[in-house]
Coordinates of C-alpha atoms in Angstrom, one line a residue:
Chain A
M757 CA 0.0 0.1 0.0
D758 CA 1.2 3.6 -0.7
L759 CA 1.2 4.9 2.8
S760 CA 0.6 8.5 1.4
K761 CA -2.9 7.4 0.4
L762 CA -3.9 6.8 4.0
I763 CA -3.7 10.7 4.6
P764 CA -6.7 12.6 3.8
G765 CA -6.4 15.1 0.8
T766 CA -7.2 18.2 3.0
V767 CA -6.5 18.6 6.6
G768 CA -8.3 21.6 7.8
T769 CA -6.4 24.7 6.8
W770 CA -3.2 23.0 7.3
A771 CA -0.8 23.3 4.2
P772 CA 2.2 21.4 3.1
V773 CA 5.5 23.1 4.0
D774 CA 7.4 24.0 1.1
D775 CA 10.8 23.6 2.7
Y776 CA 10.1 20.1 3.9
P777 CA 8.4 17.8 1.1
D778 CA 7.0 14.4 1.8
A779 CA 9.6 11.8 2.5
R780 CA 9.9 8.0 2.7
Y781 CA 12.5 5.9 4.6
D782 CA 13.3 2.4 4.3
K783 CA 15.3 0.0 6.4
Q784 CA 18.5 1.5 5.2
T785 CA 17.5 5.0 5.3
I786 CA 15.6 5.4 8.5
F787 CA 18.5 6.6 10.2
D788 CA 18.5 9.7 8.0
Y789 CA 15.1 10.6 9.6
M790 CA 15.6 9.7 13.2
N791 CA 19.3 9.0 13.8
G792 CA 19.8 6.3 16.3
A793 CA 16.1 5.9 17.2
G794 CA 15.9 4.0 13.9
E795 CA 17.2 1.1 15.9
V796 CA 13.9 0.7 17.6
F797 CA 12.0 0.2 14.5
L798 CA 14.5 -2.2 13.0
S799 CA 14.2 -4.4 16.1
F800 CA 10.6 -5.2 14.6
A801 CA 9.7 -6.2 11.1
Y802 CA 9.7 -2.5 9.9
Q803 CA 9.4 -2.1 6.2
E804 CA 9.1 1.7 5.4
M805 CA 7.8 5.0 6.7
F806 CA 6.1 8.2 5.2
V807 CA 6.4 11.4 6.7
R808 CA 4.4 14.6 5.7
Y809 CA 5.0 18.0 7.2
L810 CA 2.1 20.7 7.6
E811 CA 1.9 24.2 8.7
K812 CA -0.6 26.7 9.7
Q813 CA 0.6 30.3 10.5
D814 CA 3.3 29.7 13.2
E815 CA 2.1 26.0 13.9
Q816 CA 3.5 23.0 12.4
L817 CA 2.1 19.4 12.5
T818 CA 3.9 16.3 11.4
I819 CA 2.3 13.0 10.4
E820 CA 4.4 9.7 10.4
L821 CA 3.1 6.4 9.0
Y822 CA 5.1 3.4 9.6
D823 CA 4.6 0.0 7.9
M824 CA 5.8 -2.3 10.6
G825 CA 5.5 -5.5 8.5
N826 CA 2.6 -7.2 10.5
A827 CA 0.1 -6.3 13.1
A828 CA 1.9 -7.9 16.1
D829 CA 5.0 -5.6 15.6
A830 CA 2.8 -2.6 15.0
F831 CA 1.4 -3.5 18.5
G832 CA 4.8 -3.9 19.7
I833 CA 6.2 -0.5 18.6
F834 CA 3.0 1.3 19.9
A835 CA 3.1 -0.7 23.3
R836 CA 6.8 0.2 23.6
S837 CA 6.1 3.8 24.7
R838 CA 2.5 3.9 25.7
S839 CA 1.2 5.2 28.9
G840 CA -2.2 6.6 30.0
D841 CA -5.6 5.8 28.8
D842 CA -6.5 4.8 25.4
I843 CA -8.3 7.4 23.5
G844 CA -10.2 4.9 21.1
I845 CA -8.5 5.4 17.8
G846 CA -7.4 2.5 15.7
Q847 CA -6.5 -0.7 17.7
G848 CA -4.7 1.1 20.6
S849 CA -3.9 4.8 21.0
Q850 CA -2.7 7.4 23.2
Y851 CA -2.7 11.3 23.3
W852 CA 0.0 13.2 25.1
S853 CA 1.2 16.8 24.8
G854 CA 0.1 17.4 21.2
Q855 CA 0.8 13.9 20.0
I856 CA -1.3 11.0 19.0
N857 CA 0.2 7.4 18.4
F858 CA -2.0 4.6 17.5
W859 CA -1.7 1.3 15.6
K860 CA -4.1 -0.5 13.3
D861 CA -3.4 -3.7 11.3
R862 CA 0.2 -3.5 10.3
Y863 CA 0.7 0.4 10.6
Y864 CA 1.8 2.5 13.3
V865 CA 0.9 6.3 13.1
S866 CA 2.0 9.2 14.9
V867 CA 0.5 12.7 14.4
F868 CA 2.0 15.4 16.4
T869 CA 2.4 19.1 16.9
L870 CA 4.8 20.8 19.2
T871 CA 2.4 23.7 19.9
E872 CA -0.6 22.3 21.7
T873 CA -3.6 24.5 21.4
E874 CA -7.3 23.7 21.5
D875 CA -7.4 24.0 17.8
S876 CA -4.4 21.9 17.0
K877 CA -5.4 19.4 19.5
R878 CA -8.8 19.2 17.8
D879 CA -7.0 18.7 14.4
V880 CA -4.6 16.2 15.5
F881 CA -7.6 14.2 16.7
D882 CA -9.6 14.7 13.6
L883 CA -6.6 13.6 11.4
A884 CA -5.7 10.6 13.4
R885 CA -9.2 9.4 13.2
A886 CA -9.3 9.9 9.5
I887 CA -6.0 8.0 8.9
A888 CA -7.5 5.1 11.1
A889 CA -10.7 5.0 9.0
N890 CA -8.5 4.8 5.8
I891 CA -6.8 1.7 7.0
P892 CA -9.3 -0.8 5.9
D893 CA -8.7 -3.7 8.2
E894 CA -7.8 -4.7 11.6
G895 CA -4.9 -6.9 12.5
Q896 CA -4.4 -9.7 15.1
P897 CA -2.8 -8.5 18.1
P898 CA 0.2 -10.9 19.3
A899 CA -1.4 -14.2 20.3
I900 CA 1.1 -14.5 23.1
L901 CA -0.8 -11.8 24.9
S902 CA -3.4 -14.2 25.8
L903 CA -1.2 -16.0 28.0
L904 CA -1.0 -13.2 30.6
P905 CA -3.1 -13.9 33.6
P906 CA -5.4 -11.1 34.1
E907 CA -5.5 -10.8 37.8
D908 CA -3.2 -7.9 39.1
L909 CA -2.1 -7.1 35.5
H910 CA -1.0 -3.7 34.9
E911 CA -2.1 -3.7 31.3
E912 CA -0.3 -0.7 30.0
T913 CA 2.9 -2.1 30.9
I914 CA 2.6 -5.0 28.5
K915 CA 5.5 -5.0 26.0
Y916 CA 5.9 -7.0 22.9
F917 CA 9.4 -7.6 21.6
H918 CA 11.9 -10.0 19.8
L919 CA 15.3 -9.0 20.8
H920 CA 17.6 -9.2 23.9
T921 CA 18.2 -5.5 23.5
D922 CA 14.7 -4.7 24.1
L923 CA 14.3 -6.9 27.1
N924 CA 17.2 -5.1 28.6
R925 CA 15.4 -1.9 28.0
Y926 CA 12.4 -3.2 30.2
Y927 CA 14.2 -5.5 32.7
F928 CA 17.8 -6.0 32.7
I929 CA 18.8 -9.6 33.3
S930 CA 22.4 -10.0 31.6
D931 CA 24.6 -8.1 29.2
S932 CA 24.7 -11.5 27.4
N933 CA 21.7 -13.0 25.4
I934 CA 21.2 -15.8 27.9
L935 CA 17.5 -16.3 26.9
G936 CA 18.6 -16.6 23.2
L937 CA 16.2 -14.0 22.0
D938 CA 16.3 -13.3 18.1
S939 CA 14.0 -12.3 15.3
N940 CA 12.4 -15.9 15.4
T941 CA 11.3 -15.4 19.2
E942 CA 8.2 -13.6 20.5
A943 CA 8.5 -12.1 24.1
I944 CA 6.1 -10.3 26.4
I945 CA 7.1 -8.7 29.6
A946 CA 4.5 -7.2 31.9
N947 CA 3.9 -5.9 35.4
Y948 CA 1.7 -7.4 38.1
E949 CA 1.0 -4.9 40.7
S950 CA -0.5 -5.8 44.2
G951 CA -0.2 -3.6 47.2
Q952 CA 3.7 -2.9 47.6
E953 CA 4.6 -5.8 45.3
Y954 CA 5.6 -5.0 41.6
R955 CA 6.3 -8.4 39.8
F956 CA 7.5 -8.5 36.3
L957 CA 6.3 -11.6 34.3
L958 CA 8.3 -12.6 31.1
V959 CA 7.0 -15.1 28.5
V960 CA 9.2 -16.0 25.6
R961 CA 8.0 -18.3 22.8
Y962 CA 10.6 -20.2 20.8
P963 CA 10.3 -21.8 17.4
D964 CA 10.0 -25.2 19.0
P965 CA 10.2 -27.0 22.3
E966 CA 13.7 -28.4 21.6
R967 CA 15.0 -24.8 21.2
A968 CA 13.3 -23.6 24.2
G969 CA 14.7 -26.6 26.3
E970 CA 18.3 -25.7 25.0
V971 CA 17.9 -22.2 26.1
F972 CA 16.2 -23.0 29.4
T973 CA 19.3 -25.0 30.4
T974 CA 21.7 -22.1 29.8
F975 CA 19.3 -19.5 31.2
H976 CA 18.6 -21.5 34.4
D977 CA 22.3 -22.3 34.9
T978 CA 23.3 -18.5 34.7
W979 CA 20.3 -16.9 36.3
L980 CA 19.1 -19.4 38.9
P981 CA 21.9 -21.7 39.4
E982 CA 21.1 -22.4 43.2
A983 CA 17.5 -22.9 42.7
D984 CA 16.1 -25.7 44.7
E985 CA 13.5 -28.2 43.4
D986 CA 10.8 -25.6 43.8
G987 CA 12.8 -23.4 41.6
A988 CA 12.6 -20.0 43.4
V989 CA 15.7 -17.9 44.3
E990 CA 15.9 -14.7 46.4
I991 CA 17.8 -12.5 44.0
E992 CA 17.9 -9.4 46.1
E993 CA 16.6 -8.8 49.6
G994 CA 12.9 -9.5 49.3
Q995 CA 13.0 -10.0 45.6
W996 CA 12.6 -13.4 44.2
S997 CA 12.8 -14.8 40.9
S998 CA 11.8 -18.1 39.4
A999 CA 11.5 -19.7 35.9
I1000 CA 9.8 -22.8 34.2
L1001 CA 10.0 -24.4 30.9
A1002 CA 6.6 -25.1 29.3
G1003 CA 6.7 -26.7 26.0
P1004 CA 8.0 -23.9 23.6
Y1005 CA 7.8 -21.4 26.2
I1006 CA 10.1 -20.1 29.0
I1007 CA 8.3 -18.2 31.7
S1008 CA 10.0 -16.3 34.3
V1009 CA 8.9 -14.0 37.3
F1010 CA 11.1 -11.3 38.6
D1011 CA 11.0 -9.1 41.9
A1012 CA 8.3 -11.1 43.5
Q1013 CA 8.3 -10.4 47.1
S1014 CA 8.3 -14.1 48.0
A1015 CA 8.9 -17.5 46.5
E1016 CA 5.2 -18.3 46.7
S1017 CA 4.2 -15.2 44.9
A1018 CA 6.6 -16.0 42.1
R1019 CA 5.5 -19.5 41.8
N1020 CA 1.8 -18.6 41.9
L1021 CA 2.3 -16.4 38.9
L1022 CA 4.3 -18.9 37.0
A1023 CA 1.6 -21.4 37.6
A1024 CA -1.1 -19.1 36.5
T1025 CA 0.6 -18.6 33.3
Q1026 CA 1.3 -22.2 32.8
D1027 CA -2.2 -22.9 33.2
R1028 CA -3.1 -20.6 30.4
I1029 CA -0.4 -22.2 28.3
E1030 CA -1.9 -25.6 28.6
G1031 CA -5.3 -24.1 27.7
V1032 CA -4.3 -23.0 24.3
D1033 CA -3.2 -25.1 21.4
Q1034 CA 0.6 -25.1 21.2
Chain B
M1125 CA 27.6 -16.2 22.9
S1126 CA 31.1 -15.0 23.6
D1127 CA 33.7 -16.7 25.7
E1128 CA 33.7 -13.6 28.1
R1129 CA 32.2 -14.1 31.5
I1130 CA 28.5 -13.5 31.4
R1131 CA 27.4 -10.7 33.8
T1132 CA 23.8 -10.7 35.1
R1133 CA 21.9 -8.3 37.2
R1134 CA 23.0 -10.4 40.0
D1135 CA 26.5 -9.3 39.6
F1136 CA 25.6 -5.8 39.4
V1137 CA 23.6 -6.0 42.6
K1138 CA 26.7 -7.6 44.3
E1139 CA 29.1 -5.2 43.0
T1140 CA 27.4 -1.7 43.2
S1141 CA 24.5 0.0 44.7
F1142 CA 23.6 1.5 41.5
G1143 CA 20.1 0.3 40.0
V1144 CA 21.3 -1.6 37.0
A1145 CA 18.1 -0.9 35.2
G1146 CA 18.5 2.6 36.0
M1147 CA 15.1 2.8 37.6
T1148 CA 16.4 3.2 41.1
L1149 CA 19.7 4.7 42.2
G1150 CA 20.1 3.5 45.9
L1151 CA 19.7 -0.1 46.7
S1152 CA 18.9 -1.6 50.1
A1153 CA 22.5 -2.8 50.4
V1154 CA 23.9 0.6 50.9
R1155 CA 20.9 1.9 52.8
D1156 CA 21.6 -1.1 55.3
G1157 CA 25.2 -0.5 55.4
L1158 CA 26.1 -3.6 53.6
L1159 CA 28.3 -1.7 51.1
K1160 CA 30.5 1.0 52.2
P1161 CA 31.0 4.1 50.1
R1162 CA 34.4 3.7 48.7
R1163 CA 35.0 6.7 46.5
N1164 CA 34.0 10.5 46.1
S1165 CA 33.0 12.6 43.4
K1166 CA 32.0 16.1 43.6
V1167 CA 29.0 17.9 41.9
V1168 CA 27.7 21.3 42.1
L1169 CA 24.1 22.0 41.4
I1170 CA 23.4 25.6 41.0
R1171 CA 19.9 27.0 40.5
H1172 CA 18.5 30.6 40.2
K1173 CA 14.8 31.4 40.1
D1174 CA 15.3 34.5 37.8
V1175 CA 17.7 33.1 35.3
L1176 CA 14.5 32.4 33.1
D1177 CA 11.5 34.5 32.4
D1178 CA 8.2 33.1 31.8
E1179 CA 8.9 32.6 28.1
G1180 CA 12.0 30.7 28.8
T1181 CA 14.4 33.5 27.8
I1182 CA 17.8 33.4 29.5
D1183 CA 19.0 36.3 31.7
R1184 CA 22.6 36.4 30.6
A1185 CA 24.0 38.1 33.5
I1186 CA 22.5 35.8 35.9
F1187 CA 23.6 32.8 33.8
E1188 CA 27.2 34.2 33.9
Q1189 CA 27.0 34.5 37.7
M1190 CA 25.8 31.0 38.1
L1191 CA 28.7 29.5 35.9
D1192 CA 31.2 31.5 37.8
D1193 CA 29.6 30.4 41.3
A1194 CA 29.6 26.8 40.1
V1195 CA 33.1 26.5 39.2
T1196 CA 34.3 28.5 42.2
T1197 CA 32.2 26.2 44.4
L1198 CA 33.5 23.1 42.7
F1199 CA 37.1 23.9 42.9
G1200 CA 37.0 25.8 46.3
N1201 CA 38.6 29.1 44.9
D1202 CA 36.8 32.5 45.1
D1203 CA 38.3 33.5 41.8
P1204 CA 36.6 32.1 38.8
T1205 CA 39.5 33.2 36.6
A1206 CA 41.9 31.1 38.6
C1207 CA 39.6 28.1 38.4
W1208 CA 39.5 28.3 34.6
K1209 CA 43.2 28.7 34.5
G1210 CA 43.3 25.5 36.5
L1211 CA 41.1 23.8 33.9
L1212 CA 42.6 25.0 30.7
K1213 CA 46.1 26.2 29.5
P1214 CA 46.9 28.9 26.9
T1215 CA 48.6 26.3 24.8
D1216 CA 45.4 24.2 24.7
T1217 CA 43.5 23.4 21.6
L1218 CA 39.9 23.3 22.7
G1219 CA 36.7 21.5 21.7
I1220 CA 33.5 22.6 23.3
K1221 CA 31.0 19.7 22.8
T1222 CA 27.6 21.0 22.6
N1223 CA 24.3 19.7 21.7
V1224 CA 22.0 20.9 18.9
Y1225 CA 18.9 18.8 19.4
P1226 CA 16.4 21.6 18.0
P1227 CA 13.8 21.7 20.5
L1228 CA 16.3 21.7 23.5
P1229 CA 19.9 22.7 22.4
T1230 CA 22.7 23.6 24.6
P1231 CA 22.0 27.4 25.3
P1232 CA 23.9 29.4 23.0
E1233 CA 24.7 31.8 25.9
L1234 CA 26.5 29.0 27.6
N1235 CA 28.6 28.2 24.5
E1236 CA 29.7 31.9 24.3
M1237 CA 30.4 31.9 27.9
L1238 CA 32.6 28.9 27.7
E1239 CA 34.5 30.4 24.6
Q1240 CA 34.9 33.6 26.4
R1241 CA 36.4 31.9 29.5
A1242 CA 38.7 29.8 27.5
M1243 CA 40.0 33.0 25.5
A1244 CA 40.4 34.7 28.9
V1245 CA 42.8 32.0 29.9
G1246 CA 44.7 32.7 26.7
I1247 CA 43.6 30.2 24.1
P1248 CA 43.3 31.9 20.7
E1249 CA 39.9 32.0 19.3
E1250 CA 41.0 29.9 16.4
K1251 CA 42.1 27.1 18.6
I1252 CA 38.5 26.9 19.8
S1253 CA 35.6 25.0 18.2
T1254 CA 32.3 24.6 19.5
L1255 CA 30.3 21.9 17.9
D1256 CA 27.9 19.0 18.1
R1257 CA 27.8 17.3 14.6
G1258 CA 31.0 17.2 12.6
V1259 CA 33.5 17.0 15.6
L1260 CA 35.4 14.3 13.9
Q1261 CA 35.9 16.6 10.7
D1262 CA 37.0 19.6 12.8
P1263 CA 40.6 20.2 13.1
N1264 CA 40.4 21.6 16.6
F1265 CA 38.5 18.6 17.8
Q1266 CA 40.7 16.3 15.9
N1267 CA 43.9 17.8 17.6
A1268 CA 42.2 18.8 20.9
T1269 CA 44.1 18.8 24.1
A1270 CA 41.1 19.8 26.2
L1271 CA 37.5 19.4 25.9
L1272 CA 34.5 21.0 27.8
N1273 CA 31.1 19.2 27.6
A1274 CA 27.9 21.0 27.8
R1275 CA 24.4 19.8 27.1
P1276 CA 20.8 19.8 28.4
L1277 CA 19.2 17.1 30.4
R1278 CA 16.7 15.2 28.7
A1279 CA 14.8 11.9 28.7
H1280 CA 15.9 9.7 25.8
D1281 CA 13.8 6.8 24.5
W1282 CA 16.8 4.6 23.5
S1283 CA 19.4 5.6 26.3
G1284 CA 17.0 6.8 29.0
I1285 CA 18.9 9.9 29.4
G1286 CA 20.5 12.3 27.2
G1287 CA 23.2 13.4 29.3
C1288 CA 26.9 14.1 29.4
I1289 CA 28.2 10.7 28.7
K1290 CA 25.9 10.2 25.6
N1291 CA 27.0 13.7 24.4
F1292 CA 30.2 12.0 23.2
I1293 CA 28.7 9.7 20.9
L1294 CA 29.5 11.7 18.0
F1295 CA 33.3 10.9 18.6
D1296 CA 32.4 7.7 16.8
R1297 CA 29.8 6.4 14.4
P1298 CA 26.7 6.7 16.6
S1299 CA 25.1 3.4 15.4
D1300 CA 28.0 1.5 16.6
W1301 CA 26.9 2.4 20.1
H1302 CA 23.2 1.9 20.2
D1303 CA 23.3 -2.0 21.0
D1304 CA 21.4 -2.8 24.2
S1305 CA 20.1 0.7 25.0
C1306 CA 23.5 2.4 24.5
A1307 CA 24.7 0.2 27.4
D1308 CA 28.4 0.8 26.8
L1309 CA 28.4 4.5 25.9
G1310 CA 31.0 5.0 28.7
A1311 CA 33.5 3.3 26.6
I1312 CA 33.4 6.0 23.9
W1313 CA 35.3 8.1 26.4
N1314 CA 38.3 5.7 26.2
L1315 CA 38.7 6.3 22.5
P1316 CA 41.9 8.2 21.6
V1317 CA 40.1 11.3 20.3
C1318 CA 38.6 12.1 23.7
K1319 CA 40.2 10.0 26.4
G1320 CA 41.3 12.0 29.4
K1321 CA 40.8 15.4 27.6
C1322 CA 37.4 16.3 29.1
R1323 CA 38.1 19.2 31.8
L1324 CA 34.5 20.0 32.8
N1325 CA 30.8 18.6 32.4
I1326 CA 28.0 20.8 32.4
L1327 CA 24.6 19.2 32.4
V1328 CA 22.1 21.9 31.7
A1329 CA 18.9 21.6 33.7
M1330 CA 17.2 24.9 32.9
T1331 CA 14.2 23.2 31.3
P1332 CA 14.9 19.5 31.5
L1333 CA 12.7 17.3 29.4
F1334 CA 11.8 14.7 32.1
H1335 CA 9.8 12.3 30.1
S1336 CA 9.1 11.4 26.4
I1337 CA 7.0 8.9 24.6
G1338 CA 8.4 7.3 21.4
P1339 CA 11.7 7.8 19.5
H1340 CA 13.0 11.3 19.0
R1341 CA 10.1 13.1 20.7
Y1342 CA 9.9 16.4 22.4
A1343 CA 6.8 17.2 24.6
P1344 CA 6.3 20.7 25.9
D1345 CA 4.3 19.2 28.8
A1346 CA 7.3 17.3 30.0
I1347 CA 9.5 20.3 30.4
W1348 CA 10.3 21.7 33.9
Q1349 CA 11.4 25.2 34.6
Y1350 CA 14.1 23.8 37.0
K1351 CA 16.6 26.8 36.3
G1352 CA 19.7 24.9 37.1
M1353 CA 22.8 23.2 36.0
F1354 CA 25.0 20.4 37.3
V1355 CA 28.8 21.0 37.1
S1356 CA 31.4 18.6 37.7
T1357 CA 34.7 16.9 36.3
D1358 CA 32.8 13.8 36.5
P1359 CA 30.4 13.1 33.6
V1360 CA 28.9 9.9 35.2
A1361 CA 28.2 11.7 38.6
V1362 CA 26.3 14.6 36.8
D1363 CA 24.3 12.0 34.7
A1364 CA 23.5 9.9 37.7
L1365 CA 22.1 12.9 39.4
G1366 CA 20.3 13.8 36.1
V1367 CA 18.6 10.4 36.3
K1368 CA 17.6 10.8 39.8
L1369 CA 16.2 14.4 38.9
M1370 CA 14.1 13.2 36.0
E1371 CA 12.8 10.5 38.2
E1372 CA 11.8 12.8 41.1
M1373 CA 10.2 15.1 38.4
R1374 CA 8.0 12.3 37.1
K1375 CA 7.0 11.3 40.5
A1376 CA 6.1 14.9 41.2
F1377 CA 4.3 15.5 37.8
Y1378 CA 2.2 12.4 37.5
D1379 CA -0.3 10.8 39.8
R1380 CA 1.0 7.6 38.6
P1381 CA 4.6 7.8 37.3
P1382 CA 5.3 5.8 34.2
R1383 CA 7.2 2.7 35.1
G1384 CA 8.9 -0.1 33.3
G1385 CA 10.7 1.9 30.5
T1386 CA 13.5 4.2 29.7
S1387 CA 16.4 2.2 31.0
T1388 CA 19.4 4.4 32.0
K1389 CA 21.7 1.5 32.6
H1390 CA 24.5 3.0 30.6
V1391 CA 25.2 5.5 33.5
G1392 CA 25.6 2.7 35.9
I1393 CA 27.9 0.7 33.4
A1394 CA 30.0 3.7 32.7
D1395 CA 31.0 3.4 36.3
T1396 CA 31.1 -0.3 36.8
S1397 CA 32.6 -1.6 33.6
H1398 CA 34.2 1.4 32.1
G1399 CA 35.6 3.2 35.1
L1400 CA 34.5 6.6 33.8
G1401 CA 33.2 8.0 37.1
V1402 CA 30.8 7.5 40.0
A1403 CA 27.3 6.5 39.6
N1404 CA 26.5 5.6 43.1
L1405 CA 24.6 8.6 44.6
D1406 CA 26.0 7.6 48.1
E1407 CA 29.4 8.3 46.8
I1408 CA 28.7 11.6 45.1
E1409 CA 29.2 14.9 47.3
L1410 CA 26.4 17.0 45.8
I1411 CA 26.8 20.8 46.8
K1412 CA 23.5 22.7 46.1
I1413 CA 23.6 26.3 45.9
G1414 CA 21.1 29.0 45.0
W1415 CA 17.4 28.6 44.8
M1416 CA 16.1 25.7 46.6
E1417 CA 12.5 25.6 46.0
D1418 CA 11.4 22.2 44.5
V1419 CA 15.0 21.2 44.3
L1420 CA 13.7 17.6 44.3
I1421 CA 17.2 16.0 45.0

């Protein structure tokens, strides 16, 4: 699809900026647009982006459309930085400080102005809704999300990713890739909040159970070598971790306040895995 | 997987009280006295409530006085000229590493002030370059015997904090340093082009960007008129305090501060793995002067 066709022909009284024509950036040139931040998109199945600059008097508005290759990765890039309430655009959206980000199907969209006024805010919303309407289909969110037990889940913290570098952004485990994450793995990490406890649940799906088993041995020997048969270890004072292998999945809990809390969350996740067709 | 020893979060917890994920800066081990402070690094935080007007315009005279007060406090000498002469020599070739991020650049006034102080020491104007991009192509940076490092504090989607450590990324090809959320940025400082040359770090906190959503984003709502700057010879220490300040600003600003993102671990790793400076707040001597309202740290 030609990404530019998702943008309405006219956008209120906003007009193109003469000095900044429309631009497209592929996997090789994305760094020209956003320097090092391009790595964030390349950690997913990013294909290309289209950017259009608009202006009205002294105000500027920018539209960025990203083809993320598939719906799961469109969700992944959106979830990476979401916070706050959903504003009901596309399949997931947020507004903050003049900026709307949303995802729909395989597309991630960002519409923003640096000068937030009532008028510009209205225009940003209208534009985002129009772009969402021009994306004909909805996509499937990552199926692995269904494995997260709902109790105590802090939904806006759910992250979906593939690579070790992204895991380390959300929860640092090791400077080495001891979970064997690569473009063929799918991973989610989310926070479970209950009282003063703030647990992290990590679920990684490998291409097959054999690969998961190989990685689990390395991971367990490195991360939890002293684990007893119940499997939980107090990593820091009052912060327990545990991990299990379940078919093609490795499930691990971090920062639980007790061994029992870690084990309960693992068990709840394992129950959900056993409830789906692997 | 390499043959090098695998280091995990557990190793960092044992070795340092700096939170390896960058979300906390003081772990229970230090609070409980299990680890004893072993080093010392001095940072001056100076603030002035009138250095900015409501529009964010800098009062140059106040800013000048803040810079002088910061260096005299840092070096324990009442004469700012003497302090600068202790930092720079007339024979130095000087690079002033600045930052040009359009919405939040290093204040031009600060660049000029640093140039003026260097010239007052006796460095010829033609031996001074003030640059962000293009430092590797600039003769003065190529031949620099001294560097000054000045940039604003801001949240950064990929490295957690845009601070003094990261400001040297342009001394190499930036994409080579983005791996693992820029974890090893501190190693840049060991490249020959800059190793041992930086005499002073100024982390400008006039209007810090304390939160951002998405890559390369600026949000006016997340700007705090803090009206200060951190000054030190230790780039890690100023960044560690910058991390802490942004964290406190998020706590103050949000009913429910965002959690779980924006790892700043490169600051801790610059200390523990690269020996660039001190990241442990318990080992940093923070001297706060000037305006103290909502100082937060």
